[in-house]
Amino acid sequence: MARGKLRIYLGAAPGVGKTYAMLSEAHRRVERGTDAVVAFVEHHGRPRTEVMLHGLEQIQRRELEYRDTVFTEMDVDAVLARRPAVALVDELAHTNVPGSRNGKRWQDVEELLEAGIHVISTVNIQHLESLGDVVESITGVRQRETVPDEVVRRADQIELVDMSPQAIRRRMAHGNIYQPDKVDAALSNYFRPGNLTALRELALLWVADRVDEYLQEYRAEHSIRSTWQARERIVVGLTGGPEGRTLIRRAARMAAKGSGSEVLAVYIARSDGLTSASPKELAVQRTLVEDLGGTFHHVIGDDIPSALLEFARGVNATQIVLGSSRRKAWQYIFGPGVGATVARDSGPDLDVHIVTHDEVAKGRGLPVARGARLGRTRNIAGWLVGVVGPVLLSLLLTSIANGPGLANDVLLFLFLTVVAALLGGQLPALASAAVGSLLLNFYFTPPTHTLTVSDPKNLVAIVIFFAVAVSVASVVDLAARRTHQAARLRAESEILSFLAGSVLRGETTLDALLERVRETFGMETVALLERAGDVEPWTCAGRAGTDHGTPLLRPEDADVDMPVGDHMALALTGRVLPAEDRRVLAAFAAQAAVVLDRQRLVGEAERARELAEGNRIRTALLAAVSHDLRTPLASIKASVTSLRSDDVAWSPEDEAELLAGIEAGADRLDHLVGNLLDMSRLQTGTVTPLIREIDLDEVVPMALGGVPEDSVTLDIPEELPIVAVDPGLLERSVANLVENAVKYSPDGAAVLVSASALGERVELRIADRGPGVPDSAKDRIFEPFQRYGDAPRGAGVGLGLAVARGFAEAMGGTLAAEDTPGGGMTMVLTLRAAPGRPPARPDLPAQATT
């Protein structure tokens, strides 16, 4: 019997409509004559989903009793007995009630598939077992019901059911997902826009990976070896020249034409360290490619075409974008160039685009080399021309009857000496002069085939040839040295100029600077080490690169170390640098020390700013106290003076009113002084919370004593986990938040104080129906002495919310402001659940986890 096929509707989040889509597919199949039944579908009271069940045959559910409660589950035996062609089974990750045939519903589905029944099922992305930790870190909710990824991956068809976060929240607000009494809690907790966006991204990426698997399986089954360009990866080869910006923008336009395309810019530097590329230009191009959504890569390689192709194949690239060569026409005698070589060796799977630009054929400039080192290839070529060349020239000239004459022979040998000097430097040229002199004497000066020179004129000619050859070799070598030194100094000056400018502008962090050192010199690891004294151990102030083993603990352990003062050193590993590179390295080390000092000065400036902020608060405090303390004192003074007056007979009602005024003024003073003292303690850092485990319902009701009884609605579930807080600080925070909410709520609209559990956190929400606060002012209202809007001077000094947030943070919690659905503002006080207590599930309907 053939195994049945499994089709899964994968939901990006609860409420996107996967059950509705499954039922719609069932209706289409029934209309085509397919025998489809509903084995188990839960509509959760959603009218639109419930309507879709009409017209479909439903298998009677099995009833199970567990802990004196009757539950219904899918009757697997009834479905197997009915043997439909297609069975609809909702909620694949569901955990069955104890006593069921299988522990999980996906195991029930496996039985149906083994029996040859096709199954259509649903599951949400958050229920995949491999994503449990990720989903918990995003939403704060640990999914208890999960399904192994392999079960979903084995499905014959997976269809993503997606919806934008805004659309889901609108559906929620309209009551299409949960009951109205659960909407506010759901929107404020699990169904936040950020949570929904993250879940949506997880679903899209997971499905995209599954599509790649399908594609690879198909290619393997059909023995397809060539690359299919289903997803474009465009590699841009950069030289550090000004044409790089044109290439990056061109590649970005190419990537924009295809969905999911990537741009990878790569700069390949030779392993000999400093290159002819401008660090400033490379930094600009790195910023440009990152701004356009691509990535920048730095690769070390002596063979540029091979390194570029190796990188492209390593990242599974489909296209390479290169610029037309900047070399002049005569420079092509040295080789076809990088573009032509890459195009020739790329093969059929890599498309190579040569892009024109304004710098074409304007010259590449002279390469920067180290001193007089011309590279292994040029040295070998110089020795071949200087030693083998004269021998071959001698054989050629002796084979010619009546040769060109001694004068022309000397010029030809001199030409080989000059070429040897140009290619290999001074030593090959000197060798060429010596070999040429011997060959001229032996083959071309009478008597031939001997080293004797009979004519003094010929002897003078040979001596002059040797002297001229040595002189020319020395001059050519000196010119080459000076040219390379000038090019090197130009590169060094560009580097130093860029470093100085970036550091002075404060644009370079220590990590970025160390990374630039690593890239410039082609090292594996760069670390800035420091110590407090001569005998103190070294500590790492900053690091870039990978260690590949034990980390650097001392400058002596590095391949290269550059001291910076008495107690600081720049350590590099990867290779030993020649002496001429240490000058630039010393500049880098000095700049690294400057950057480190500047970062520390920034920290000290931040501490100074905090002190200045304290002074500002004290100044504002004096200004506020001068009015807000005087007003209730004046009221109390007037009331007391009136009561003590002997010339006025006060009625009991008048006396009661004056006494009430005195009491109100005293309460106001007590509240004001309490907030001032609390703010002072927060500013001076003397708040020491005494954390202990306590229930919220023991503290919150005590904080409502300062507001009318009918102005607050309290909703604190009994099953909430215990929180770890300072009860006194929590009471003061809640009291300030409630008093603020009551102050701004309209008459007849009670403030809602509710609590819910979210993972290992407990949220206390104080929601009012007042005018609310715009997003731009939500953080500002928590600053000391801030009163939003047109609050009168007598409304307080603006410390209540600042004190509430300060106490919340002192206890390890947070306080933030959100908009109340339907108008108003909600203060969200997040507290830590007691350690060791199992996190409670959020106060949401069961559908939130299905």
Coordinates of N, CA and C in Angstrom, one line a residue, residues 377-575:
T377 N 59.0 36.4 -9.9 CA 58.9 36.2 -11.3 C 59.8 37.1 -12.1
R378 N 59.9 38.4 -11.7 CA 60.7 39.3 -12.3 C 62.2 39.0 -12.1
N379 N 62.5 38.6 -10.9 CA 63.9 38.2 -10.6 C 64.4 37.0 -11.5
I380 N 63.5 36.0 -11.6 CA 63.9 34.9 -12.5 C 64.0 35.4 -13.9
A381 N 63.1 36.2 -14.4 CA 63.2 36.7 -15.8 C 64.5 37.5 -16.0
G382 N 64.8 38.3 -14.9 CA 66.0 39.1 -15.1 C 67.3 38.3 -15.2
W383 N 67.4 37.2 -14.4 CA 68.5 36.3 -14.4 C 68.6 35.5 -15.8
L384 N 67.4 35.1 -16.3 CA 67.4 34.4 -17.5 C 67.9 35.3 -18.7
V385 N 67.4 36.6 -18.7 CA 67.8 37.5 -19.7 C 69.3 37.8 -19.6
G386 N 69.7 38.0 -18.3 CA 71.1 38.4 -18.1 C 72.1 37.3 -18.3
V387 N 71.8 36.1 -18.1 CA 72.8 35.0 -18.2 C 72.5 34.1 -19.4
V388 N 71.3 33.7 -19.6 CA 71.0 32.8 -20.8 C 70.9 33.7 -22.0
G389 N 70.4 34.9 -21.9 CA 70.3 35.8 -23.1 C 71.6 36.0 -23.9
P390 N 72.7 36.3 -23.2 CA 73.9 36.5 -24.0 C 74.4 35.2 -24.6
V391 N 74.2 34.1 -24.0 CA 74.6 32.8 -24.6 C 73.8 32.6 -25.9
L392 N 72.5 32.7 -25.8 CA 71.7 32.6 -27.0 C 72.0 33.6 -28.1
L393 N 72.3 34.8 -27.7 CA 72.7 35.9 -28.7 C 74.0 35.5 -29.3
S394 N 74.9 35.0 -28.6 CA 76.2 34.5 -29.2 C 76.0 33.5 -30.2
L395 N 75.2 32.4 -29.9 CA 74.9 31.4 -30.9 C 74.2 31.9 -32.1
L396 N 73.4 32.9 -31.9 CA 72.7 33.5 -33.1 C 73.7 34.3 -34.0
L397 N 74.5 35.1 -33.3 CA 75.4 35.9 -34.1 C 76.5 35.1 -34.8
T398 N 77.0 34.0 -34.1 CA 78.0 33.2 -34.8 C 77.5 32.4 -35.9
S399 N 76.2 32.2 -35.9 CA 75.6 31.4 -37.0 C 75.4 32.3 -38.3
I400 N 75.6 33.6 -38.1 CA 75.4 34.5 -39.3 C 76.8 34.8 -39.9
A401 N 76.9 34.5 -41.2 CA 78.1 34.7 -41.9 C 78.3 36.2 -42.0
N402 N 79.5 36.7 -41.8 CA 79.8 38.1 -41.9 C 78.9 38.9 -41.0
G403 N 78.9 38.6 -39.7 CA 78.0 39.2 -38.7 C 78.0 40.7 -38.8
P404 N 77.1 41.4 -37.9 CA 76.9 42.8 -38.0 C 78.2 43.6 -37.6
G405 N 79.2 43.0 -37.1 CA 80.4 43.8 -36.7 C 80.5 43.9 -35.2
L406 N 81.7 44.2 -34.7 CA 82.0 44.2 -33.3 C 81.2 45.3 -32.6
A407 N 81.1 46.5 -33.2 CA 80.4 47.6 -32.6 C 78.9 47.2 -32.4
N408 N 78.3 46.7 -33.4 CA 76.9 46.3 -33.3 C 76.7 45.1 -32.3
D409 N 77.7 44.2 -32.3 CA 77.6 43.1 -31.3 C 77.6 43.7 -29.9
V410 N 78.5 44.7 -29.6 CA 78.5 45.3 -28.3 C 77.2 45.9 -27.9
L411 N 76.6 46.6 -28.9 CA 75.3 47.2 -28.6 C 74.2 46.2 -28.3
L412 N 74.2 45.1 -29.0 CA 73.2 44.1 -28.7 C 73.4 43.5 -27.3
F413 N 74.6 43.2 -27.0 CA 74.9 42.7 -25.6 C 74.5 43.7 -24.6
L414 N 74.8 45.0 -24.9 CA 74.4 46.1 -23.9 C 72.9 46.2 -23.8
F415 N 72.2 45.9 -24.9 CA 70.7 45.9 -24.8 C 70.2 44.8 -23.8
L416 N 70.8 43.6 -23.9 CA 70.4 42.6 -23.0 C 70.7 42.9 -21.5
T417 N 71.8 43.6 -21.3 CA 72.1 44.1 -20.0 C 71.1 45.0 -19.4
V418 N 70.7 46.0 -20.3 CA 69.7 47.0 -19.8 C 68.4 46.3 -19.5
V419 N 67.9 45.3 -20.4 CA 66.7 44.6 -20.1 C 66.8 43.8 -18.8
A420 N 68.0 43.2 -18.6 CA 68.1 42.4 -17.3 C 68.0 43.4 -16.1
A421 N 68.5 44.6 -16.2 CA 68.4 45.5 -15.1 C 67.0 46.0 -14.9
L422 N 66.2 46.2 -16.0 CA 64.8 46.6 -15.9 C 64.0 45.5 -15.2
L423 N 64.3 44.2 -15.6 CA 63.5 43.1 -15.0 C 63.9 42.7 -13.6
G424 N 65.2 42.4 -13.5 CA 65.7 41.8 -12.2 C 66.5 42.7 -11.3
G425 N 66.8 43.9 -11.8 CA 67.6 44.8 -10.9 C 69.1 44.7 -11.2
Q426 N 69.9 45.1 -10.2 CA 71.3 45.3 -10.4 C 72.1 44.0 -10.6
L427 N 71.8 43.0 -9.7 CA 72.6 41.8 -9.8 C 72.5 41.1 -11.1
P428 N 71.3 40.8 -11.7 CA 71.3 40.2 -13.0 C 72.0 41.0 -14.1
A429 N 71.9 42.4 -13.9 CA 72.6 43.2 -14.9 C 74.1 43.1 -14.9
L430 N 74.6 43.0 -13.7 CA 76.1 42.9 -13.5 C 76.5 41.5 -14.0
A431 N 75.7 40.5 -13.8 CA 76.0 39.2 -14.3 C 76.0 39.2 -15.8
S432 N 75.0 39.9 -16.4 CA 74.9 40.0 -17.8 C 76.1 40.7 -18.4
A433 N 76.6 41.8 -17.7 CA 77.8 42.5 -18.2 C 79.0 41.6 -18.2
A434 N 79.1 40.8 -17.1 CA 80.3 39.9 -17.0 C 80.2 38.8 -18.1
V435 N 79.1 38.2 -18.2 CA 79.0 37.1 -19.2 C 79.1 37.6 -20.6
G436 N 78.5 38.8 -20.9 CA 78.6 39.4 -22.2 C 80.1 39.8 -22.5
S437 N 80.8 40.3 -21.6 CA 82.2 40.6 -21.8 C 83.0 39.4 -22.2
L438 N 82.8 38.3 -21.5 CA 83.6 37.1 -21.8 C 83.2 36.5 -23.2
L439 N 81.9 36.6 -23.5 CA 81.5 36.0 -24.8 C 82.0 36.9 -25.9
L440 N 82.0 38.2 -25.8 CA 82.5 39.1 -26.8 C 84.0 38.9 -27.0
N441 N 84.7 38.6 -25.9 CA 86.1 38.4 -26.1 C 86.4 37.0 -26.7
F442 N 85.6 36.0 -26.4 CA 85.8 34.7 -26.9 C 85.4 34.5 -28.3
Y443 N 84.2 35.1 -28.7 CA 83.7 34.8 -30.0 C 83.9 35.9 -31.0
F444 N 84.1 37.1 -30.6 CA 83.9 38.2 -31.6 C 85.2 39.1 -31.7
T445 N 86.2 38.9 -30.8 CA 87.4 39.7 -30.9 C 88.6 38.7 -31.3
P446 N 89.3 39.1 -32.4 CA 90.4 38.2 -32.8 C 91.5 38.3 -31.8
P447 N 92.2 37.2 -31.6 CA 91.9 35.8 -32.1 C 90.7 35.2 -31.4
T448 N 89.7 34.7 -32.2 CA 88.5 34.1 -31.7 C 88.7 32.8 -31.0
H449 N 87.8 32.4 -30.2 CA 87.8 31.2 -29.4 C 89.0 31.1 -28.5
T450 N 89.5 32.3 -28.1 CA 90.5 32.4 -27.0 C 90.1 33.6 -26.2
L451 N 90.7 33.7 -25.0 CA 90.4 34.9 -24.2 C 91.5 35.9 -24.4
T452 N 92.3 35.8 -25.4 CA 93.4 36.7 -25.7 C 92.8 37.8 -26.7
V453 N 93.2 39.0 -26.4 CA 92.8 40.2 -27.3 C 94.1 40.7 -27.9
S454 N 94.2 40.5 -29.2 CA 95.4 41.0 -29.9 C 95.4 42.5 -30.2
D455 N 94.3 43.0 -30.5 CA 94.2 44.5 -30.9 C 93.8 45.3 -29.7
P456 N 94.6 46.2 -29.2 CA 94.3 47.0 -28.1 C 92.9 47.8 -28.2
K457 N 92.6 48.1 -29.5 CA 91.3 48.8 -29.6 C 90.1 47.9 -29.2
N458 N 90.2 46.6 -29.5 CA 89.2 45.7 -29.1 C 89.1 45.6 -27.6
L459 N 90.3 45.6 -27.0 CA 90.3 45.5 -25.5 C 89.7 46.7 -24.9
V460 N 90.0 47.9 -25.5 CA 89.3 49.1 -24.9 C 87.8 49.0 -25.1
A461 N 87.4 48.5 -26.3 CA 85.9 48.4 -26.6 C 85.3 47.5 -25.5
I462 N 85.9 46.4 -25.2 CA 85.3 45.4 -24.2 C 85.3 46.1 -22.8
V463 N 86.3 46.8 -22.5 CA 86.4 47.4 -21.2 C 85.3 48.5 -21.1
I464 N 85.2 49.3 -22.2 CA 84.2 50.3 -22.2 C 82.8 49.7 -22.1
F465 N 82.6 48.6 -22.9 CA 81.3 47.9 -22.8 C 80.9 47.5 -21.4
F466 N 81.9 46.9 -20.7 CA 81.7 46.5 -19.3 C 81.4 47.7 -18.4
A467 N 82.1 48.7 -18.6 CA 81.9 49.9 -17.7 C 80.5 50.5 -18.0
V468 N 80.2 50.6 -19.3 CA 78.9 51.2 -19.6 C 77.7 50.3 -19.1
A469 N 77.9 49.0 -19.3 CA 76.9 48.1 -18.8 C 76.7 48.2 -17.3
V470 N 77.8 48.2 -16.6 CA 77.7 48.4 -15.1 C 77.0 49.7 -14.7
S471 N 77.4 50.8 -15.5 CA 76.8 52.1 -15.2 C 75.3 52.1 -15.5
V472 N 75.0 51.6 -16.7 CA 73.6 51.5 -17.0 C 72.8 50.7 -16.0
A473 N 73.3 49.5 -15.6 CA 72.6 48.7 -14.7 C 72.4 49.4 -13.4
S474 N 73.4 50.2 -12.9 CA 73.3 50.9 -11.7 C 72.3 52.0 -11.8
V475 N 72.3 52.7 -12.9 CA 71.3 53.8 -13.0 C 69.9 53.3 -13.1
V476 N 69.7 52.2 -13.9 CA 68.4 51.6 -14.1 C 67.9 51.1 -12.8
D477 N 68.8 50.4 -12.0 CA 68.4 49.9 -10.7 C 68.0 51.0 -9.8
L478 N 68.8 52.0 -9.8 CA 68.6 53.2 -8.9 C 67.3 53.8 -9.2
A479 N 67.0 54.0 -10.5 CA 65.7 54.6 -10.9 C 64.5 53.8 -10.5
A480 N 64.7 52.4 -10.6 CA 63.6 51.5 -10.2 C 63.4 51.6 -8.7
R481 N 64.5 51.7 -8.0 CA 64.4 51.8 -6.5 C 63.7 53.1 -6.1
R482 N 64.1 54.2 -6.8 CA 63.5 55.5 -6.4 C 62.0 55.5 -6.8
T483 N 61.7 54.9 -7.9 CA 60.3 54.8 -8.4 C 59.4 54.1 -7.4
H484 N 59.9 52.9 -7.0 CA 59.2 52.1 -6.0 C 59.1 52.8 -4.7
Q485 N 60.2 53.4 -4.3 CA 60.1 54.1 -3.0 C 59.1 55.3 -3.0
A486 N 59.1 56.0 -4.2 CA 58.1 57.1 -4.3 C 56.7 56.6 -4.2
A487 N 56.5 55.5 -5.0 CA 55.1 55.0 -4.9 C 54.7 54.5 -3.5
R488 N 55.7 53.8 -2.9 CA 55.5 53.3 -1.5 C 55.2 54.5 -0.6
L489 N 56.0 55.5 -0.7 CA 55.8 56.7 0.2 C 54.5 57.4 -0.1
R490 N 54.0 57.4 -1.3 CA 52.7 57.9 -1.6 C 51.6 57.1 -1.0
A491 N 51.7 55.8 -1.0 CA 50.7 55.0 -0.4 C 50.8 55.2 1.2
E492 N 52.0 55.3 1.7 CA 52.1 55.5 3.1 C 51.5 56.8 3.5
S493 N 51.8 57.8 2.7 CA 51.2 59.2 3.1 C 49.7 59.2 3.0
E494 N 49.1 58.5 2.0 CA 47.7 58.4 2.0 C 47.1 57.7 3.2
I495 N 47.8 56.6 3.6 CA 47.3 55.9 4.8 C 47.4 56.8 6.0
L496 N 48.6 57.4 6.2 CA 48.8 58.3 7.4 C 47.8 59.5 7.4
S497 N 47.6 60.0 6.2 CA 46.7 61.2 6.1 C 45.3 60.8 6.4
F498 N 44.9 59.6 5.9 CA 43.5 59.1 6.2 C 43.4 58.8 7.7
L499 N 44.4 58.2 8.3 CA 44.4 57.9 9.7 C 44.2 59.1 10.6
A500 N 45.1 60.1 10.3 CA 45.1 61.3 11.0 C 43.7 62.0 10.9
G501 N 43.2 62.1 9.7 CA 41.9 62.8 9.6 C 40.8 62.1 10.3
S502 N 40.7 60.7 10.1 CA 39.7 60.0 10.7 C 39.7 60.1 12.2
V503 N 40.9 60.0 12.8 CA 41.0 60.0 14.3 C 40.7 61.4 14.8
L504 N 41.2 62.4 14.1 CA 40.9 63.8 14.6 C 39.4 64.1 14.5
R505 N 38.7 63.5 13.5 CA 37.3 63.7 13.4 C 36.5 62.8 14.3
G506 N 37.2 61.9 14.9 CA 36.5 60.9 15.8 C 35.7 59.9 15.1
E507 N 36.0 59.6 13.9 CA 35.2 58.6 13.1 C 35.7 57.2 13.3
T508 N 36.8 57.0 13.9 CA 37.4 55.6 13.9 C 37.4 55.1 15.4
T509 N 36.7 53.9 15.5 CA 36.8 53.3 16.8 C 38.1 52.4 16.9
L510 N 38.4 52.0 18.1 CA 39.6 51.2 18.3 C 39.5 49.9 17.5
D511 N 38.3 49.2 17.5 CA 38.2 47.9 16.8 C 38.3 48.2 15.3
A512 N 37.8 49.3 14.8 CA 37.9 49.5 13.4 C 39.3 49.8 13.0
L513 N 40.0 50.5 13.8 CA 41.4 50.8 13.5 C 42.3 49.6 13.5
L514 N 42.1 48.7 14.5 CA 42.8 47.5 14.5 C 42.5 46.6 13.3
E515 N 41.2 46.6 12.9 CA 40.8 45.8 11.7 C 41.5 46.4 10.5
R516 N 41.7 47.7 10.4 CA 42.4 48.3 9.3 C 43.9 47.9 9.3
V517 N 44.5 47.8 10.5 CA 45.9 47.4 10.5 C 46.0 45.9 10.0
R518 N 45.0 45.1 10.4 CA 45.1 43.7 10.0 C 44.9 43.6 8.5
E519 N 44.0 44.4 7.9 CA 43.8 44.3 6.5 C 45.0 44.9 5.7
T520 N 45.5 46.0 6.2 CA 46.6 46.6 5.5 C 47.8 45.8 5.4
F521 N 48.2 45.1 6.5 CA 49.4 44.3 6.5 C 49.1 42.8 6.2
G522 N 47.9 42.4 6.0 CA 47.6 41.0 5.7 C 47.9 40.1 6.9
M523 N 47.5 40.5 8.1 CA 47.8 39.7 9.3 C 46.5 38.9 9.7
E524 N 46.7 37.9 10.6 CA 45.6 37.2 11.1 C 45.0 37.8 12.3
T525 N 45.8 38.3 13.2 CA 45.3 38.9 14.5 C 46.1 40.1 14.8
V526 N 45.4 41.1 15.3 CA 46.0 42.4 15.8 C 45.4 42.7 17.1
A527 N 46.2 42.9 18.1 CA 45.7 43.2 19.5 C 46.5 44.3 20.1
L528 N 45.8 45.2 20.8 CA 46.5 46.3 21.5 C 46.5 45.9 23.0
L529 N 47.8 45.6 23.5 CA 48.0 45.2 24.9 C 48.5 46.3 25.7
E530 N 48.1 46.3 27.0 CA 48.6 47.3 27.9 C 48.7 46.7 29.3
R531 N 49.5 47.4 30.2 CA 49.7 46.9 31.6 C 49.9 48.2 32.4
A532 N 49.6 48.0 33.7 CA 49.7 49.2 34.6 C 51.1 49.5 35.0
G533 N 52.0 48.5 35.1 CA 53.4 48.7 35.5 C 54.3 47.7 34.9
D534 N 55.6 47.8 35.2 CA 56.6 46.9 34.6 C 56.4 45.5 34.9
V535 N 55.9 45.2 36.1 CA 55.7 43.8 36.6 C 54.3 43.3 36.5
E536 N 53.4 44.2 36.1 CA 52.0 43.8 36.0 C 51.7 43.0 34.8
P537 N 50.7 42.1 34.8 CA 50.3 41.3 33.6 C 49.7 42.1 32.5
W538 N 49.9 41.7 31.3 CA 49.3 42.4 30.2 C 47.8 42.1 30.1
T539 N 47.1 43.1 29.7 CA 45.6 43.0 29.4 C 45.4 43.5 28.0
C540 N 44.3 42.9 27.4 CA 44.0 43.3 26.0 C 43.0 44.4 26.0
A541 N 43.3 45.5 25.4 CA 42.4 46.7 25.3 C 41.6 46.6 24.1
G542 N 42.0 45.9 23.0 CA 41.2 45.8 21.8 C 41.8 44.7 20.9
R543 N 41.0 44.1 20.1 CA 41.4 43.0 19.3 C 40.7 42.9 18.0
A544 N 41.3 42.5 16.9 CA 40.7 42.3 15.6 C 41.3 41.0 15.0
G545 N 40.4 40.3 14.3 CA 40.9 39.0 13.7 C 40.6 37.8 14.5
T546 N 41.1 36.7 14.1 CA 40.8 35.4 14.8 C 42.1 34.9 15.4
D547 N 42.0 34.2 16.5 CA 43.2 33.7 17.2 C 43.8 32.4 16.7
H548 N 42.9 31.5 16.2 CA 43.3 30.2 15.8 C 44.1 29.5 16.8
G549 N 43.7 29.5 18.0 CA 44.4 28.8 19.1 C 44.4 29.7 20.4
T550 N 45.5 29.7 21.0 CA 45.6 30.5 22.3 C 45.6 32.0 21.9
P551 N 44.9 32.8 22.7 CA 44.9 34.2 22.4 C 46.2 34.9 22.8
L552 N 46.5 36.1 22.3 CA 47.7 36.8 22.6 C 47.6 37.3 24.0
L553 N 48.6 36.9 24.8 CA 48.6 37.4 26.2 C 49.8 38.3 26.5
R554 N 50.9 38.2 25.6 CA 52.1 39.0 25.8 C 52.6 39.4 24.4
P555 N 53.2 40.6 24.3 CA 53.8 41.0 23.0 C 54.8 40.0 22.5
E556 N 55.5 39.3 23.5 CA 56.6 38.4 23.0 C 56.0 37.2 22.3
D557 N 54.7 36.9 22.5 CA 54.1 35.7 21.8 C 53.7 36.0 20.3
A558 N 53.8 37.3 19.9 CA 53.3 37.7 18.6 C 54.5 37.6 17.6
D559 N 54.1 37.6 16.3 CA 55.1 37.6 15.3 C 55.7 39.0 15.1
V560 N 54.9 40.0 15.4 CA 55.4 41.4 15.3 C 54.9 42.1 16.5
D561 N 55.7 42.8 17.2 CA 55.2 43.7 18.3 C 55.8 45.1 18.1
M562 N 55.0 46.1 18.4 CA 55.4 47.5 18.2 C 55.1 48.2 19.5
P563 N 56.1 48.5 20.3 CA 55.9 49.2 21.6 C 55.3 50.6 21.4
V564 N 54.4 51.0 22.3 CA 53.8 52.3 22.3 C 53.9 52.8 23.7
G565 N 55.0 53.6 23.9 CA 55.3 54.0 25.3 C 55.9 52.9 26.1
D566 N 55.8 53.0 27.4 CA 56.4 52.1 28.3 C 55.5 50.9 28.7
H567 N 54.2 51.1 28.6 CA 53.3 50.0 29.1 C 52.2 49.7 28.1
M568 N 52.5 49.8 26.8 CA 51.5 49.5 25.8 C 52.2 49.0 24.6
A569 N 51.6 48.0 23.8 CA 52.2 47.5 22.7 C 51.2 47.0 21.7
L570 N 51.5 47.1 20.4 CA 50.6 46.6 19.4 C 51.2 45.3 18.9
A571 N 50.4 44.2 19.0 CA 50.9 42.8 18.7 C 50.2 42.3 17.5
L572 N 50.9 41.7 16.5 CA 50.4 41.1 15.3 C 50.9 39.7 15.1
T573 N 50.0 38.9 14.6 CA 50.3 37.5 14.3 C 49.9 37.2 12.9
G574 N 50.6 36.3 12.2 CA 50.3 35.9 10.8 C 51.6 35.8 10.0
R575 N 52.5 36.7 10.1 CA 53.8 36.6 9.4 C 54.7 37.7 10.0

